[in-house]
Structures are given as C-alpha cells and as structure tokens.
Amino acid sequence: MQTTRTDWGRRQPPIGGSSFELQAWFFMRVSGLVLVFLAVWHMFIMHVFNDTLNLDYEFVAARWETPYWRAFDWLLLALSLLHGTNGLRVVIHDNIADKTIKKLAHSALYGTSLIFFIIGTYAIVAFVRQV
Amino acid sequence: MAYQKIVSTGSVYKGKTGMWLYVFHRVTGVGLFGYLLLHIISTALILLGPEIYEGAEAVYKNFYFRVAEIGLMAAVLGHAINGLRIITVDLWSKGSDFQKQLNFVSLFIFLVIFIPTTYKMTTSYFDLCLEKSSSGTTVVDCIIRPIPDWK
C-alpha cells in the first residue's frame, strides 16, 4: 500500500539542538558584508589603482611600515579564511555522503586553514624590512 | 496520479537562474579559497628576503596570469555582489517577491564595475610591459613571453 506524504518541505525543526548552524549562517552574512569592502578594496588597490607588474619587495615593505595596513591585511586574512573555511565545511557536508570520508575531509580542511592562518599571521606580524 | 508523477521525476532539482547563481556562488567560493591559500604562501615568502619574493612574483607577471587575474577579479566581484543579493533576499521582507529584479540589478552592478576594470587591467599590462622591456619589444612578445625579462 502506498502511503501519501503531504508534509513535503515542512520538516520539523530540530528541538533542543545546538544553535551552531544558526550562528554560522549569521557569521557568513556579517563576515561577507565586511569582506565586500575589505576584499574588493584590496583587489582595487592591487590590481586597478596599482598594477601587479609594479609589485615588488619595496611596495610591500612600504605598505607594512604603517600598522594600519598590517591590521587591514590581518583582518582580511582572518575573515577570508574563516568565511572560506565555513563555506567549504558546508560544501563538504552537502556533497560527501560517506561519514568517514566526510570527517576526514572536514579534519583536513580545519588543519589546512589553521596552518595557513598561522603562516599568514606570522608573515604580517614578524615582517622586518631587510633592505 | 499527479502525486506519482512527482515521485517518478526523481530527485534532480531543476531550478533556473537561482540554481545557477547557487552553483556560481559555490564554484567561485571554492576557487577563491584555493587562490587564498596560494596567495598566503606567495606573500609569506617576503620573510625570506627580496630576491626570493620577487623571484616568486615574477611567475605571476606573464600575460597568462594577467588573464587569470581578470578571472580572479570576476570571481571576487561576482561572489561579493551575489552575496549581497543573497543577504537582500534573506533580510528584506519583500526580497523573494523581487528575485528577478534583484538578479538583473546584480548583473548590472557587476558589469558596471567589471568592464572598466578589465579594460584598465588589460591596457595597463601592455603599457607597462612595453615601457619596461628593452626597445624592439612588441605587443606579441608581451603576450607569449612566459616570464618577463624585467622586474
């Protein structure tokens, strides 16, 4: 006998679960909004107002002489990595059905992001002009 | 029965513009994350001094990478503007009634920024390449040369 479902698209919301997904959703909106300014401004400075053909050691050294640009670059690094990591977390969740592989992919993602966050932060904080 | 017809069409969702914008957002998102990792490494090389940093940067300075840079600009602008569209649909109570209009406005804003940007990035490449290269260099040389002979 065929049972007829009439509740399509009206799944019960989980009761008593954590609010992590809601917070992640909210974070994507807030960080995305900030990144529209940070990332697009960064792209325009590097690729439109200047030309990457002129990009050299001196350019970066002069930029990082002001703490303002170090702070700008670090905020861009942190937000884009977090925004990208959460985006990929959802992409992995949606596209990998196998639970073990999903867990492995998530672990690899978090590990990679953490390492690159440390490398990037170290470069911005520890840079000292050599010439 | 109408109900059975729905079941037999399988589970493949066939949306229109909205579905493709969703695909676009995911593809550019994953691509931008990959580029971000590459960018963090190449920038961190600055700790190793000017020679190594500029040696790595030289790889980015051929014409093929300039084409990729324009693609990067398209991905950043597209992901940013589509993201703003998503936020608008989410937070504006009438957002879902105006999806078609919002799609057109987004495309319009994208083109208004992207077209002049592409023009600048293309003309500037050839201007600087001809200016920095030894005399006798042609536009064709600028295109086919894998790594420029100047810094």
Short mmCIF file of C-alpha atoms in Angstrom, two decimals:
data_model
loop_
_atom_site.label_atom_id
_atom_site.label_comp_id
_atom_site.label_asym_id
_atom_site.label_seq_id
_atom_site.Cartn_x
_atom_site.Cartn_y
_atom_site.Cartn_z
CA MET A 1 0.00 0.00 0.00
CA GLN A 2 1.28 3.39 -0.87
CA THR A 3 1.32 5.98 1.83
CA THR A 4 0.81 9.53 0.73
CA ARG A 5 3.02 12.17 2.23
CA THR A 6 1.61 15.62 2.48
CA ASP A 7 4.34 17.21 4.56
CA TRP A 8 6.89 17.93 1.80
CA GLY A 9 9.16 20.78 2.72
CA ARG A 10 7.72 21.02 6.22
CA ARG A 11 10.27 19.06 8.20
CA GLN A 12 10.09 19.61 11.95
CA PRO A 13 12.85 21.90 13.14
CA PRO A 14 15.26 20.10 15.47
CA ILE A 15 14.33 20.53 19.11
CA GLY A 16 16.96 21.25 21.73
CA GLY A 17 19.84 21.10 19.23
CA SER A 18 22.75 23.50 19.29
CA SER A 19 22.46 26.89 17.67
CA PHE A 20 25.82 26.46 15.90
CA GLU A 21 24.34 26.31 12.38
CA LEU A 22 22.28 29.44 13.02
CA GLN A 23 25.35 31.27 14.28
CA ALA A 24 27.38 30.01 11.29
CA TRP A 25 24.66 31.30 8.95
CA PHE A 26 24.72 34.68 10.69
CA PHE A 27 28.52 34.79 10.63
CA MET A 28 28.54 34.25 6.84
CA ARG A 29 26.28 37.30 6.37
CA VAL A 30 28.28 39.56 8.69
CA SER A 31 31.76 38.49 7.53
CA GLY A 32 30.56 38.53 3.91
CA LEU A 33 29.36 42.10 4.30
CA VAL A 34 32.71 43.19 5.80
CA LEU A 35 34.65 41.24 3.14
CA VAL A 36 32.77 43.02 0.34
CA PHE A 37 34.60 46.14 1.48
CA LEU A 38 37.94 44.61 2.57
CA ALA A 39 38.45 42.17 -0.32
CA VAL A 40 37.11 44.39 -3.11
CA TRP A 41 39.11 47.38 -1.80
CA HIS A 42 42.23 45.16 -1.63
CA MET A 43 41.65 43.99 -5.22
CA PHE A 44 41.23 47.57 -6.46
CA ILE A 45 44.38 48.80 -4.72
CA MET A 46 46.50 45.92 -6.03
CA HIS A 47 45.05 45.37 -9.49
CA VAL A 48 43.41 48.62 -10.61
CA PHE A 49 44.92 51.67 -8.86
CA ASN A 50 48.32 50.00 -8.95
CA ASP A 51 49.39 47.27 -11.34
CA THR A 52 50.70 43.93 -10.07
CA LEU A 53 53.53 44.33 -12.61
CA ASN A 54 54.90 47.02 -10.28
CA LEU A 55 54.51 44.84 -7.19
CA ASP A 56 57.88 44.26 -5.54
CA TYR A 57 59.54 43.89 -2.14
CA GLU A 58 59.72 47.66 -1.71
CA PHE A 59 55.96 48.05 -2.27
CA VAL A 60 55.03 45.58 0.47
CA ALA A 61 57.73 46.84 2.86
CA ALA A 62 56.49 50.43 2.47
CA ARG A 63 52.89 49.31 2.97
CA TRP A 64 53.67 47.36 6.13
CA GLU A 65 55.54 50.32 7.63
CA THR A 66 52.16 51.60 8.80
CA PRO A 67 50.40 49.46 11.40
CA TYR A 68 47.12 50.41 9.72
CA TRP A 69 47.89 48.29 6.65
CA ARG A 70 49.17 45.38 8.77
CA ALA A 71 45.88 45.47 10.68
CA PHE A 72 43.91 45.74 7.42
CA ASP A 73 45.75 42.76 5.90
CA TRP A 74 45.43 40.66 9.06
CA LEU A 75 41.69 41.32 9.31
CA LEU A 76 41.33 40.39 5.64
CA LEU A 77 43.38 37.22 6.23
CA ALA A 78 41.38 36.15 9.29
CA LEU A 79 37.93 36.92 7.90
CA SER A 80 38.52 35.44 4.45
CA LEU A 81 39.98 32.24 5.95
CA LEU A 82 37.09 31.86 8.40
CA HIS A 83 34.47 32.71 5.75
CA GLY A 84 36.10 30.30 3.27
CA THR A 85 36.54 27.53 5.84
CA ASN A 86 32.90 27.70 6.87
CA GLY A 87 31.85 27.80 3.20
CA LEU A 88 33.90 24.68 2.42
CA ARG A 89 32.60 22.98 5.57
CA VAL A 90 29.08 23.31 4.17
CA VAL A 91 30.15 22.28 0.65
CA ILE A 92 31.80 19.12 2.08
CA HIS A 93 28.75 18.42 4.24
CA ASP A 94 26.43 18.72 1.22
CA ASN A 95 28.49 16.70 -1.23
CA ILE A 96 30.16 13.86 0.69
CA ALA A 97 27.68 11.26 1.92
CA ASP A 98 30.14 8.79 3.50
CA LYS A 99 30.52 9.70 7.16
CA THR A 100 34.14 8.62 7.50
CA ILE A 101 35.29 10.46 4.36
CA LYS A 102 33.27 13.50 5.42
CA LYS A 103 35.02 13.54 8.77
CA LEU A 104 38.42 13.16 7.11
CA ALA A 105 37.67 15.98 4.65
CA HIS A 106 36.49 18.26 7.46
CA SER A 107 39.60 17.49 9.52
CA ALA A 108 41.88 18.15 6.54
CA LEU A 109 40.08 21.45 5.92
CA TYR A 110 40.36 22.65 9.53
CA GLY A 111 44.02 21.60 9.72
CA THR A 112 44.89 23.36 6.47
CA SER A 113 43.08 26.54 7.47
CA LEU A 114 44.78 26.64 10.86
CA ILE A 115 48.26 26.17 9.33
CA PHE A 116 47.66 28.90 6.73
CA PHE A 117 46.25 31.22 9.39
CA ILE A 118 49.44 30.76 11.43
CA ILE A 119 51.70 31.27 8.36
CA GLY A 120 49.80 34.39 7.30
CA THR A 121 49.67 35.89 10.77
CA TYR A 122 53.38 35.20 11.28
CA ALA A 123 54.25 36.92 7.98
CA ILE A 124 52.21 40.03 8.81
CA VAL A 125 53.41 40.33 12.43
CA ALA A 126 57.05 39.26 12.10
CA PHE A 127 57.99 41.04 8.85
CA VAL A 128 61.00 43.31 9.25
CA ARG A 129 62.42 45.22 6.29
CA GLN A 130 65.77 43.72 5.19
CA VAL A 131 66.87 46.41 2.73
CA MET B 1 -2.00 10.39 -10.30
CA ALA B 2 -0.32 13.71 -10.04
CA TYR B 3 1.46 12.65 -6.89
CA GLN B 4 3.09 9.63 -8.58
CA LYS B 5 4.23 11.80 -11.44
CA ILE B 6 6.18 13.95 -8.96
CA VAL B 7 7.81 10.85 -7.44
CA SER B 8 8.87 9.41 -10.81
CA THR B 9 10.69 12.55 -11.91
CA GLY B 10 13.45 11.63 -9.48
CA SER B 11 15.29 13.89 -7.11
CA VAL B 12 17.15 16.16 -9.52
CA TYR B 13 16.26 19.76 -8.81
CA LYS B 14 15.94 21.78 -11.98
CA GLY B 15 15.92 25.40 -10.97
CA LYS B 16 16.57 28.30 -13.25
CA THR B 17 18.61 31.46 -12.61
CA GLY B 18 18.53 30.98 -8.83
CA MET B 19 20.00 27.48 -9.11
CA TRP B 20 22.77 28.66 -11.42
CA LEU B 21 23.58 31.55 -9.10
CA TYR B 22 23.83 29.00 -6.28
CA VAL B 23 26.23 26.91 -8.41
CA PHE B 24 28.17 30.06 -9.32
CA HIS B 25 28.48 31.05 -5.65
CA ARG B 26 29.82 27.61 -4.66
CA VAL B 27 32.25 27.29 -7.58
CA THR B 28 33.69 30.80 -7.11
CA GLY B 29 33.78 30.25 -3.32
CA VAL B 30 35.83 27.06 -3.60
CA GLY B 31 38.06 28.65 -6.27
CA LEU B 32 38.69 31.77 -4.19
CA PHE B 33 39.59 29.65 -1.15
CA GLY B 34 42.18 27.78 -3.25
CA TYR B 35 43.61 31.04 -4.54
CA LEU B 36 43.68 32.43 -0.99
CA LEU B 37 45.97 29.59 0.15
CA LEU B 38 48.31 30.17 -2.82
CA HIS B 39 48.28 33.91 -2.09
CA ILE B 40 49.14 33.42 1.61
CA ILE B 41 52.17 31.29 0.69
CA SER B 42 53.46 33.65 -2.00
CA THR B 43 53.07 36.67 0.28
CA ALA B 44 54.71 34.91 3.26
CA LEU B 45 57.79 34.37 1.05
CA ILE B 46 58.55 38.05 1.71
CA LEU B 47 60.05 36.92 5.04
CA LEU B 48 62.83 35.22 3.04
CA GLY B 49 64.01 38.48 1.51
CA PRO B 50 63.62 40.49 -1.72
CA GLU B 51 65.36 38.02 -4.06
CA ILE B 52 63.14 35.05 -3.27
CA TYR B 53 59.97 37.15 -3.01
CA GLU B 54 60.48 38.89 -6.33
CA GLY B 55 61.59 35.65 -7.97
CA ALA B 56 58.26 34.11 -6.99
CA GLU B 57 56.33 37.22 -8.02
CA ALA B 58 57.93 37.12 -11.50
CA VAL B 59 55.95 33.95 -12.22
CA TYR B 60 52.76 35.97 -11.75
CA LYS B 61 53.87 38.62 -14.22
CA ASN B 62 53.33 36.87 -17.54
CA PHE B 63 50.32 37.56 -19.72
CA TYR B 64 48.56 34.26 -18.96
CA PHE B 65 48.49 35.15 -15.31
CA ARG B 66 47.08 38.55 -16.18
CA VAL B 67 44.16 36.77 -17.85
CA ALA B 68 43.81 34.67 -14.67
CA GLU B 69 43.90 37.89 -12.61
CA ILE B 70 40.96 39.25 -14.60
CA GLY B 71 39.19 35.96 -13.86
CA LEU B 72 40.06 36.44 -10.18
CA MET B 73 38.55 39.93 -10.30
CA ALA B 74 35.40 38.46 -11.90
CA ALA B 75 35.19 35.78 -9.18
CA VAL B 76 35.67 38.28 -6.32
CA LEU B 77 33.20 40.83 -7.74
CA GLY B 78 30.68 38.16 -8.70
CA HIS B 79 30.88 36.39 -5.32
CA ALA B 80 30.63 39.73 -3.49
CA ILE B 81 27.67 41.08 -5.47
CA ASN B 82 25.84 37.74 -5.46
CA GLY B 83 26.47 37.58 -1.70
CA LEU B 84 24.85 41.00 -1.30
CA ARG B 85 21.90 39.72 -3.34
CA ILE B 86 21.58 36.70 -1.02
CA ILE B 87 21.66 38.95 2.06
CA THR B 88 18.99 41.16 0.48
CA VAL B 89 16.70 38.18 -0.21
CA ASP B 90 17.30 36.91 3.34
CA LEU B 91 16.73 40.14 5.24
CA TRP B 92 14.33 42.21 3.12
CA SER B 93 10.78 41.03 3.82
CA LYS B 94 9.80 41.53 0.16
CA GLY B 95 13.11 40.17 -1.18
CA SER B 96 11.67 36.93 -2.52
CA ASP B 97 8.96 38.81 -4.45
CA PHE B 98 11.61 40.71 -6.41
CA GLN B 99 14.10 37.94 -7.18
CA LYS B 100 14.07 38.56 -10.92
CA GLN B 101 14.66 42.27 -10.49
CA LEU B 102 17.40 41.64 -7.91
CA ASN B 103 19.13 39.25 -10.36
CA PHE B 104 19.13 41.93 -13.06
CA VAL B 105 20.32 44.67 -10.68
CA SER B 106 23.15 42.36 -9.51
CA LEU B 107 24.23 41.59 -13.07
CA PHE B 108 24.08 45.29 -13.94
CA ILE B 109 26.24 46.32 -10.95
CA PHE B 110 28.69 43.52 -11.78
CA LEU B 111 29.08 44.65 -15.40
CA VAL B 112 29.36 48.35 -14.49
CA ILE B 113 32.36 47.54 -12.25
CA PHE B 114 33.88 44.62 -14.14
CA ILE B 115 34.02 46.06 -17.69
CA PRO B 116 36.11 49.19 -16.92
CA THR B 117 38.26 47.13 -14.53
CA THR B 118 39.05 44.61 -17.28
CA TYR B 119 39.85 47.45 -19.68
CA LYS B 120 42.28 49.01 -17.19
CA MET B 121 43.96 45.69 -16.30
CA THR B 122 44.46 44.83 -20.00
CA THR B 123 45.72 48.19 -21.31
CA SER B 124 47.90 48.75 -18.25
CA TYR B 125 49.61 45.38 -18.81
CA PHE B 126 50.73 46.27 -22.32
CA ASP B 127 51.65 49.86 -21.44
CA LEU B 128 53.90 48.74 -18.58
CA CYS B 129 55.32 45.75 -20.48
CA LEU B 130 56.37 47.93 -23.45
CA GLU B 131 57.72 50.62 -21.09
CA LYS B 132 59.82 48.22 -19.01
CA SER B 133 61.08 45.94 -21.77
CA SER B 134 64.12 46.59 -23.95
CA SER B 135 63.42 48.53 -27.15
CA GLY B 136 62.11 46.48 -30.06
CA THR B 137 59.72 44.52 -27.87
CA THR B 138 56.30 44.13 -29.46
CA VAL B 139 52.84 43.50 -28.02
CA VAL B 140 53.12 39.90 -29.27
CA ASP B 141 56.34 39.46 -27.25
CA CYS B 142 54.47 40.69 -24.17
CA ILE B 143 51.79 38.02 -24.73
CA ILE B 144 53.92 34.96 -25.48
CA ARG B 145 56.83 35.52 -23.07
CA PRO B 146 56.49 33.11 -20.11
CA ILE B 147 58.48 35.25 -17.65
CA PRO B 148 59.31 38.90 -18.30
CA ASP B 149 62.96 39.96 -18.58
CA TRP B 150 62.42 42.86 -16.14
CA LYS B 151 61.41 43.11 -12.55
#
